[in-house]
Amino acid sequence: MLRTLQCSVVALLAPAFASAQVFYASDEPSPSGNWRFDVATGVSVGPQWINSLTTGLADDDAAQVFYICYAASLSTASYAGTGSAATLLGTMTYQGASRSLTGLAFNNGVLYGSHNSTTTPEGLYAIDVVTLGLTLSYTYTNPEIALEGLDFDPATGLLYGANDGAAYVDPQGANGRGVVVIDLSQPTVTEALMFPYPFGENDLDGLAFDPAGVVYLIEDEPAPMHNFDVATGTYDANPPMNAATSAVIYSAGTYTTGQFPGLGVNYCAAVANSTGATGRMSATGNAVVAANNVILEASDLPNGSFGFFLTSRSAGFVANPGGSQGNLCLSGSVGRFVGPGQIQNSGTIGAIQLAIDLTSQPTPTGLVAVQAGETWNFTAWYRDVVSGSATSNFADGLEITFQ
């Protein structure tokens, strides 16, 4: 199947992009203390940034940046800066004194933070991201509240917050730990405990609101990512696990609706499969070899199709190799990711993913380590059925230059 032919023309297209995702983080003191959670596949990958512990997390889609707080420090990280160091903006202050915040949330051009401590007033603060000065926007109604994870519903403007305060009582008399909803748009701001935590949970510091109407609750240790449907108030019976590796003190989350630059550039024309779409390659992670953090994805595949990834230092174009319906976008020495667990099924989402080990890149003569400055090309081969006949196809090509 893997006959090769030199490529005459390689058409470079736009960079690959990853879709909107849940991002979550913690005060884990290692570079891997933050992750991107793919809602469609249930896979978490990271880090998005390094060198910044996290107690609160928010995102500004217009500016394409994350805001990260740790106590009174505020930092930013670019959507495009996957794996790069976060930038420290400085110390946040209220009336001339530093003020620590837990949760962060961004809405309509304003960054908000939650302050819960013996230092009053406890409430929601607007943050000037230039001067780092805080302005009190809303004072919580009960000092027993411990509102940490925050995120807005962009459609309604409602603010959702994770309350860890067991003795909290809202203005309507509801009490205990759970998700509090605050409506800042009313002449008199409303505050209500709307959804209790799952049974047995008492420390859910992070929260992310998916505009599909799903709230994710994130713990500061290895644990399920509990999530519930706002419309029904029911929790997912089989929540995915987070990627945390140890128990820490804080966690945070946010849901981004912006686009995130992936790794590499796509090239070469794929042939439409039985779905009517063409298989599409993308990658996320870090192009720095030392980080060893690259995740390949092939999407728009037929459901329930087996496939695996291919790689070569040389781009190429071979029409219908070995009787395949598709085009192979590689040439030269082509390696196959066919080790244990590397041949995958696209399932009900029509996609396969693989975290590759840059120290063990497959070639026909054995495994090699990717070197900084090298360019490698990737595609995916997958099975298909067209008009009742079994066949195979290929995704387009993806070229990544490593650093």
Tab-separated table of C-alpha atoms in Angstrom:
chain	number	residue	atom	x	y	z
A	1	MET	CA	0.000	0.000	0.000
A	2	LEU	CA	2.816	2.408	0.802
A	3	ARG	CA	4.342	2.802	-2.648
A	4	THR	CA	6.012	6.223	-2.947
A	5	LEU	CA	6.410	8.822	-5.653
A	6	GLN	CA	8.188	12.169	-5.617
A	7	CYS	CA	5.834	15.105	-5.226
A	8	SER	CA	5.808	17.690	-7.979
A	9	VAL	CA	3.764	20.386	-6.242
A	10	VAL	CA	2.847	20.785	-2.579
A	11	ALA	CA	0.059	23.303	-2.007
A	12	LEU	CA	0.341	24.882	1.431
A	13	LEU	CA	-2.953	25.868	2.970
A	14	ALA	CA	-3.901	27.649	6.197
A	15	PRO	CA	-2.632	26.535	9.617
A	16	ALA	CA	-4.591	23.801	11.360
A	17	PHE	CA	-6.956	24.991	14.091
A	18	ALA	CA	-8.416	23.270	17.124
A	19	SER	CA	-12.069	23.845	18.003
A	20	ALA	CA	-13.513	25.574	21.059
A	21	GLN	CA	-12.640	23.737	24.246
A	22	VAL	CA	-12.717	23.663	28.041
A	23	PHE	CA	-9.426	24.803	29.555
A	24	TYR	CA	-8.638	24.043	33.180
A	25	ALA	CA	-5.675	24.554	35.476
A	26	SER	CA	-4.424	24.259	39.045
A	27	ASP	CA	-1.659	25.448	41.332
A	28	GLU	CA	0.298	22.322	40.452
A	29	PRO	CA	3.957	23.528	40.573
A	30	SER	CA	4.965	21.922	37.299
A	31	PRO	CA	4.725	22.921	33.626
A	32	SER	CA	1.851	20.471	33.140
A	33	GLY	CA	-0.514	22.201	35.557
A	34	ASN	CA	-2.997	23.248	32.847
A	35	TRP	CA	-4.846	21.385	30.136
A	36	ARG	CA	-7.174	21.658	27.170
A	37	PHE	CA	-10.148	19.285	27.374
A	38	ASP	CA	-11.660	18.240	24.045
A	39	VAL	CA	-15.383	17.862	24.721
A	40	ALA	CA	-15.913	15.723	21.608
A	41	THR	CA	-13.221	13.136	22.336
A	42	GLY	CA	-12.952	13.385	26.128
A	43	VAL	CA	-9.170	13.806	25.852
A	44	SER	CA	-7.132	16.314	27.904
A	45	VAL	CA	-3.785	17.615	26.623
A	46	GLY	CA	-1.375	20.232	27.927
A	47	PRO	CA	0.258	22.446	28.803
A	48	GLN	CA	-1.153	25.517	27.086
A	49	TRP	CA	1.268	27.746	29.004
A	50	ILE	CA	4.036	27.314	31.581
A	51	ASN	CA	5.506	29.209	34.547
A	52	SER	CA	2.237	30.338	36.130
A	53	LEU	CA	0.417	28.721	39.039
A	54	THR	CA	-3.345	29.184	38.907
A	55	THR	CA	-6.143	30.047	41.309
A	56	GLY	CA	-8.366	31.702	38.691
A	57	LEU	CA	-8.696	31.441	34.906
A	58	ALA	CA	-10.634	33.402	32.266
A	59	ASP	CA	-10.366	34.076	28.538
A	60	ASP	CA	-10.884	37.028	26.216
A	61	ASP	CA	-11.732	35.662	22.764
A	62	ALA	CA	-11.440	39.068	21.081
A	63	ALA	CA	-7.873	39.579	22.316
A	64	GLN	CA	-7.066	35.851	22.036
A	65	VAL	CA	-5.591	35.698	25.542
A	66	PHE	CA	-6.103	33.858	28.802
A	67	TYR	CA	-6.054	35.712	32.120
A	68	ILE	CA	-4.504	33.778	34.998
A	69	CYS	CA	-4.435	34.804	38.632
A	70	TYR	CA	-2.492	33.333	41.501
A	71	ALA	CA	-3.388	35.082	44.758
A	72	ALA	CA	-2.873	38.802	43.935
A	73	SER	CA	-0.743	38.226	40.811
A	74	LEU	CA	-2.300	38.532	37.351
A	75	SER	CA	-0.730	37.024	34.218
A	76	THR	CA	-1.700	36.484	30.596
A	77	ALA	CA	-1.023	33.733	28.094
A	78	SER	CA	-1.702	33.901	24.367
A	79	TYR	CA	-3.964	31.469	22.562
A	80	ALA	CA	-1.129	31.166	20.047
A	81	GLY	CA	1.509	30.602	22.688
A	82	THR	CA	1.004	26.894	23.253
A	83	GLY	CA	3.646	25.731	25.693
A	84	SER	CA	5.188	29.185	26.104
A	85	ALA	CA	5.704	31.095	29.337
A	86	ALA	CA	2.837	33.156	30.687
A	87	THR	CA	3.471	36.899	31.026
A	88	LEU	CA	3.217	38.404	34.507
A	89	LEU	CA	1.286	41.685	34.451
A	90	GLY	CA	1.796	42.510	38.129
A	91	THR	CA	-0.037	42.695	41.463
A	92	MET	CA	-3.732	43.542	41.731
A	93	THR	CA	-4.673	46.185	44.271
A	94	TYR	CA	-7.788	47.513	45.981
A	95	GLN	CA	-7.639	50.922	47.667
A	96	GLY	CA	-3.864	50.830	47.561
A	97	ALA	CA	-3.373	47.343	49.038
A	98	SER	CA	-2.798	44.044	47.255
A	99	ARG	CA	-5.887	41.871	47.028
A	100	SER	CA	-5.999	38.140	46.332
A	101	LEU	CA	-8.619	36.679	44.021
A	102	THR	CA	-9.747	33.127	43.382
A	103	GLY	CA	-12.049	32.710	40.378
A	104	LEU	CA	-11.840	34.858	37.237
A	105	ALA	CA	-14.428	35.397	34.491
A	106	PHE	CA	-14.586	37.658	31.435
A	107	ASN	CA	-17.737	39.194	29.944
A	108	ASN	CA	-18.469	42.127	27.606
A	109	GLY	CA	-14.937	43.466	27.769
A	110	VAL	CA	-14.657	43.293	31.566
A	111	LEU	CA	-12.500	40.910	33.622
A	112	TYR	CA	-14.020	39.999	36.991
A	113	GLY	CA	-12.538	38.267	40.001
A	114	SER	CA	-13.957	36.749	43.175
A	115	HIS	CA	-12.545	37.654	46.595
A	116	ASN	CA	-13.353	35.381	49.552
A	117	SER	CA	-11.426	35.942	52.776
A	118	THR	CA	-11.497	37.668	56.121
A	119	THR	CA	-10.406	40.836	54.313
A	120	THR	CA	-13.652	42.622	53.483
A	121	PRO	CA	-15.539	43.333	51.394
A	122	GLU	CA	-16.065	39.840	50.026
A	123	GLY	CA	-17.489	40.064	46.565
A	124	LEU	CA	-17.034	40.373	42.849
A	125	TYR	CA	-14.424	42.865	41.593
A	126	ALA	CA	-13.896	44.382	38.146
A	127	ILE	CA	-10.207	44.324	37.202
A	128	ASP	CA	-8.503	47.038	35.167
A	129	VAL	CA	-6.058	44.913	33.187
A	130	VAL	CA	-3.812	47.939	32.541
A	131	THR	CA	-3.502	49.480	36.020
A	132	LEU	CA	-4.433	46.230	37.850
A	133	GLY	CA	-6.694	48.293	40.096
A	134	LEU	CA	-9.858	46.580	41.432
A	135	THR	CA	-13.347	48.072	41.672
A	136	LEU	CA	-15.996	46.387	43.810
A	137	SER	CA	-18.899	45.459	41.515
A	138	TYR	CA	-20.997	43.361	43.882
A	139	THR	CA	-20.838	42.400	47.562
A	140	TYR	CA	-21.870	38.845	48.365
A	141	THR	CA	-24.964	38.559	50.548
A	142	ASN	CA	-23.541	35.995	52.979
A	143	PRO	CA	-19.986	35.939	54.413
A	144	GLU	CA	-20.068	32.130	54.455
A	145	ILE	CA	-19.928	32.010	50.675
A	146	ALA	CA	-16.722	30.578	49.181
A	147	LEU	CA	-17.203	31.412	45.523
A	148	GLU	CA	-14.129	30.309	43.597
A	149	GLY	CA	-14.601	28.962	40.062
A	150	LEU	CA	-16.414	31.495	37.837
A	151	ASP	CA	-17.639	31.621	34.237
A	152	PHE	CA	-20.286	33.570	32.329
A	153	ASP	CA	-23.019	32.286	30.056
A	154	PRO	CA	-22.319	34.577	27.066
A	155	ALA	CA	-25.917	34.286	25.820
A	156	THR	CA	-27.674	35.364	29.023
A	157	GLY	CA	-24.898	37.219	30.872
A	158	LEU	CA	-25.529	35.068	33.955
A	159	LEU	CA	-22.471	34.391	36.098
A	160	TYR	CA	-22.050	30.830	37.381
A	161	GLY	CA	-19.860	30.248	40.437
A	162	ALA	CA	-18.730	27.187	42.387
A	163	ASN	CA	-19.448	27.693	46.097
A	164	ASP	CA	-17.516	25.512	48.554
A	165	GLY	CA	-19.073	27.142	51.638
A	166	ALA	CA	-21.129	24.531	53.518
A	167	ALA	CA	-22.712	27.178	55.789
A	168	TYR	CA	-23.723	29.484	52.941
A	169	VAL	CA	-27.375	30.548	52.758
A	170	ASP	CA	-28.624	32.490	49.729
A	171	PRO	CA	-31.229	35.314	49.932
A	172	GLN	CA	-34.011	32.832	49.207
A	173	GLY	CA	-33.011	30.488	52.035
A	174	ALA	CA	-31.327	27.760	49.969
A	175	ASN	CA	-28.162	26.579	51.668
A	176	GLY	CA	-25.030	24.480	51.298
A	177	ARG	CA	-22.387	23.823	48.677
A	178	GLY	CA	-23.287	24.149	45.013
A	179	VAL	CA	-23.408	26.329	41.929
A	180	VAL	CA	-24.503	29.898	42.608
A	181	VAL	CA	-25.956	32.014	39.786
A	182	ILE	CA	-25.572	35.805	39.872
A	183	ASP	CA	-27.406	38.137	37.498
A	184	LEU	CA	-25.469	41.395	37.285
A	185	SER	CA	-27.809	42.830	34.632
A	186	GLN	CA	-30.679	43.503	37.041
A	187	PRO	CA	-31.124	46.886	38.776
A	188	THR	CA	-30.891	44.852	41.973
A	189	VAL	CA	-28.355	42.078	41.460
A	190	THR	CA	-29.781	38.632	42.178
A	191	GLU	CA	-27.836	35.794	43.815
A	192	ALA	CA	-29.190	32.255	44.105
A	193	LEU	CA	-27.931	28.769	44.922
A	194	MET	CA	-29.281	26.860	41.938
A	195	PHE	CA	-27.573	23.469	41.735
A	196	PRO	CA	-26.107	21.432	44.622
A	197	TYR	CA	-22.782	19.655	44.156
A	198	PRO	CA	-22.813	15.936	43.331
A	199	PHE	CA	-23.194	13.745	46.408
A	200	GLY	CA	-20.011	13.581	48.472
A	201	GLU	CA	-18.252	16.484	46.708
A	202	ASN	CA	-17.151	19.485	48.782
A	203	ASP	CA	-14.125	20.987	46.996
A	204	LEU	CA	-14.882	22.002	43.408
A	205	ASP	CA	-12.775	25.107	42.888
A	206	GLY	CA	-12.954	25.360	39.093
A	207	LEU	CA	-15.936	26.002	36.831
A	208	ALA	CA	-16.356	26.319	33.060
A	209	PHE	CA	-19.594	27.134	31.241
A	210	ASP	CA	-20.104	25.447	27.875
A	211	PRO	CA	-22.536	27.555	25.754
A	212	ALA	CA	-24.298	24.312	24.882
A	213	GLY	CA	-25.781	24.663	28.380
A	214	VAL	CA	-23.345	22.454	30.297
A	215	VAL	CA	-21.454	23.464	33.446
A	216	TYR	CA	-18.147	21.692	34.174
A	217	LEU	CA	-16.894	21.487	37.765
A	218	ILE	CA	-13.167	20.926	38.236
A	219	GLU	CA	-11.339	19.556	41.272
A	220	ASP	CA	-7.789	20.257	42.405
A	221	GLU	CA	-6.788	16.582	42.324
A	222	PRO	CA	-7.204	13.543	40.057
A	223	ALA	CA	-11.003	13.244	39.833
A	224	PRO	CA	-14.013	13.146	37.504
A	225	MET	CA	-14.918	16.353	35.677
A	226	HIS	CA	-18.488	16.517	36.952
A	227	ASN	CA	-20.792	18.312	34.543
A	228	PHE	CA	-24.498	18.963	34.405
A	229	ASP	CA	-27.138	20.140	31.972
A	230	VAL	CA	-28.457	23.530	33.069
A	231	ALA	CA	-31.869	22.931	31.463
A	232	THR	CA	-32.533	19.703	33.360
A	233	GLY	CA	-30.246	20.190	36.370
A	234	THR	CA	-29.010	16.625	35.957
A	235	TYR	CA	-25.397	15.500	36.212
A	236	ASP	CA	-23.565	13.368	33.664
A	237	ALA	CA	-23.703	9.806	34.986
A	238	ASN	CA	-20.282	8.998	33.490
A	239	PRO	CA	-18.131	12.140	33.699
A	240	PRO	CA	-14.662	12.130	32.113
A	241	MET	CA	-11.565	12.154	34.293
A	242	ASN	CA	-9.376	15.226	34.519
A	243	ALA	CA	-5.637	15.049	33.812
A	244	ALA	CA	-4.403	16.187	37.236
A	245	THR	CA	-1.549	14.086	38.606
A	246	SER	CA	-1.558	15.138	42.267
A	247	ALA	CA	-3.677	16.820	44.928
A	248	VAL	CA	-3.048	20.557	45.279
A	249	ILE	CA	-5.063	23.471	46.718
A	250	TYR	CA	-6.748	25.339	43.853
A	251	SER	CA	-8.217	24.640	40.434
A	252	ALA	CA	-9.829	26.842	37.802
A	253	GLY	CA	-11.572	26.583	34.446
A	254	THR	CA	-12.941	28.481	31.466
A	255	TYR	CA	-14.672	27.663	28.197
A	256	THR	CA	-13.230	29.292	25.106
A	257	THR	CA	-15.278	29.932	21.991
A	258	GLY	CA	-12.347	31.287	19.998
A	259	GLN	CA	-10.090	29.440	17.592
A	260	PHE	CA	-6.704	28.138	18.703
A	261	PRO	CA	-3.781	27.862	16.344
A	262	GLY	CA	-2.668	24.292	15.983
A	263	LEU	CA	0.738	23.036	14.902
A	264	GLY	CA	1.929	22.920	11.329
A	265	VAL	CA	0.412	23.663	7.941
A	266	ASN	CA	-1.893	21.482	5.895
A	267	TYR	CA	-1.020	20.586	2.292
A	268	CYS	CA	-2.081	18.225	-0.491
A	269	ALA	CA	-5.642	17.421	-1.608
A	270	ALA	CA	-7.481	14.549	0.073
A	271	VAL	CA	-10.275	12.622	-1.660
A	272	ALA	CA	-13.815	12.715	-0.250
A	273	ASN	CA	-14.804	9.641	1.749
A	274	SER	CA	-18.233	8.007	2.221
A	275	THR	CA	-19.373	10.885	4.445
A	276	GLY	CA	-18.875	13.361	1.595
A	277	ALA	CA	-16.077	15.090	3.535
A	278	THR	CA	-12.311	14.767	3.187
A	279	GLY	CA	-10.179	13.476	6.055
A	280	ARG	CA	-8.467	16.416	7.799
A	281	MET	CA	-5.180	16.369	9.722
A	282	SER	CA	-4.443	18.671	12.661
A	283	ALA	CA	-2.100	18.730	15.629
A	284	THR	CA	-1.904	20.476	18.974
A	285	GLY	CA	0.810	20.738	21.584
A	286	ASN	CA	4.282	22.197	21.266
A	287	ALA	CA	6.702	22.304	18.334
A	288	VAL	CA	9.654	22.445	20.749
A	289	VAL	CA	11.244	18.977	20.641
A	290	ALA	CA	12.301	19.083	24.290
A	291	ALA	CA	8.661	19.479	25.380
A	292	ASN	CA	7.755	16.154	23.677
A	293	ASN	CA	4.122	17.253	23.518
A	294	VAL	CA	2.419	16.688	20.157
A	295	ILE	CA	-1.058	15.243	19.648
A	296	LEU	CA	-2.110	14.267	16.120
A	297	GLU	CA	-5.751	14.192	15.075
A	298	ALA	CA	-7.500	13.008	11.920
A	299	SER	CA	-11.106	14.211	11.716
A	300	ASP	CA	-14.048	14.016	9.288
A	301	LEU	CA	-13.583	10.254	8.990
A	302	PRO	CA	-16.411	7.724	8.599
A	303	ASN	CA	-17.803	6.591	11.952
A	304	GLY	CA	-16.539	3.241	13.202
A	305	SER	CA	-13.530	3.269	10.886
A	306	PHE	CA	-10.134	1.834	11.837
A	307	GLY	CA	-7.093	3.906	10.983
A	308	PHE	CA	-3.551	4.883	11.945
A	309	PHE	CA	-1.114	7.727	11.358
A	310	LEU	CA	1.809	7.792	8.922
A	311	THR	CA	4.898	10.010	8.907
A	312	SER	CA	7.875	10.921	6.737
A	313	ARG	CA	10.482	13.646	6.448
A	314	SER	CA	9.339	14.066	2.817
A	315	ALA	CA	6.047	15.421	1.515
A	316	GLY	CA	4.621	13.723	-1.561
A	317	PHE	CA	1.623	12.861	-3.690
A	318	VAL	CA	0.618	9.341	-4.740
A	319	ALA	CA	-2.826	8.840	-6.237
A	320	ASN	CA	-4.627	5.611	-5.249
A	321	PRO	CA	-1.637	3.737	-3.760
A	322	GLY	CA	-2.273	0.011	-3.428
A	323	GLY	CA	-5.810	0.409	-4.757
A	324	SER	CA	-6.820	2.957	-2.155
A	325	GLN	CA	-9.508	5.471	-3.032
A	326	GLY	CA	-7.375	8.316	-1.662
A	327	ASN	CA	-4.114	10.173	-2.181
A	328	LEU	CA	-1.013	9.547	-0.084
A	329	CYS	CA	0.579	12.902	0.748
A	330	LEU	CA	3.975	11.475	1.773
A	331	SER	CA	7.066	10.201	-0.013
A	332	GLY	CA	10.499	8.890	0.919
A	333	SER	CA	10.819	6.659	3.977
A	334	VAL	CA	7.305	6.369	5.400
A	335	GLY	CA	6.839	5.232	8.986
A	336	ARG	CA	3.628	3.854	10.474
A	337	PHE	CA	2.240	4.378	13.967
A	338	VAL	CA	1.008	0.823	14.430
A	339	GLY	CA	2.350	-0.015	17.898
A	340	PRO	CA	0.156	-1.132	20.815
A	341	GLY	CA	-2.863	1.152	21.075
A	342	GLN	CA	-1.892	3.201	17.998
A	343	ILE	CA	-4.368	1.636	15.559
A	344	GLN	CA	-7.628	3.318	16.511
A	345	ASN	CA	-11.329	3.384	15.717
A	346	SER	CA	-13.033	6.663	14.846
A	347	GLY	CA	-16.111	5.666	16.870
A	348	THR	CA	-19.182	7.912	16.769
A	349	ILE	CA	-17.203	11.152	16.380
A	350	GLY	CA	-15.399	10.281	13.154
A	351	ALA	CA	-11.944	11.119	14.486
A	352	ILE	CA	-8.803	9.489	15.847
A	353	GLN	CA	-6.130	11.064	18.083
A	354	LEU	CA	-2.644	10.034	19.124
A	355	ALA	CA	-0.083	11.599	21.447
A	356	ILE	CA	3.206	10.801	19.706
A	357	ASP	CA	6.609	10.314	21.322
A	358	LEU	CA	9.134	12.545	19.552
A	359	THR	CA	11.957	10.391	20.877
A	360	SER	CA	10.544	7.348	19.042
A	361	GLN	CA	9.406	8.425	15.578
A	362	PRO	CA	8.741	5.363	13.364
A	363	THR	CA	10.672	4.819	10.121
A	364	PRO	CA	10.955	1.691	7.917
A	365	THR	CA	14.324	0.904	9.530
A	366	GLY	CA	13.409	1.567	13.156
A	367	LEU	CA	12.589	4.298	15.641
A	368	VAL	CA	14.425	7.642	15.556
A	369	ALA	CA	14.344	10.816	17.624
A	370	VAL	CA	13.054	14.032	16.053
A	371	GLN	CA	15.728	16.751	16.053
A	372	ALA	CA	15.250	20.507	16.409
A	373	GLY	CA	15.165	22.104	12.951
A	374	GLU	CA	13.733	19.029	11.226
A	375	THR	CA	10.468	19.051	9.268
A	376	TRP	CA	8.225	16.016	9.471
A	377	ASN	CA	5.036	15.299	7.547
A	378	PHE	CA	2.004	13.398	8.782
A	379	THR	CA	-1.185	11.883	7.408
A	380	ALA	CA	-3.667	9.165	8.376
A	381	TRP	CA	-4.778	6.035	6.557
A	382	TYR	CA	-8.280	4.718	7.326
A	383	ARG	CA	-10.763	2.124	6.112
A	384	ASP	CA	-14.018	3.031	4.383
A	385	VAL	CA	-16.961	1.435	2.594
A	386	VAL	CA	-18.180	3.084	-0.616
A	387	SER	CA	-21.248	1.783	-2.483
A	388	GLY	CA	-21.041	-1.424	-0.482
A	389	SER	CA	-17.394	-2.091	-1.362
A	390	ALA	CA	-14.569	-2.043	1.181
A	391	THR	CA	-11.804	0.409	0.406
A	392	SER	CA	-9.421	2.774	2.167
A	393	ASN	CA	-8.603	6.473	2.087
A	394	PHE	CA	-6.132	9.040	3.395
A	395	ALA	CA	-6.413	12.368	5.184
A	396	ASP	CA	-4.582	15.381	3.789
A	397	GLY	CA	-0.973	16.088	4.786
A	398	LEU	CA	0.280	18.087	7.784
A	399	GLU	CA	3.797	19.539	7.841
A	400	ILE	CA	5.406	20.428	11.195
A	401	THR	CA	8.804	22.080	11.564
A	402	PHE	CA	10.208	21.352	15.004
A	403	GLN	CA	12.287	23.679	17.163
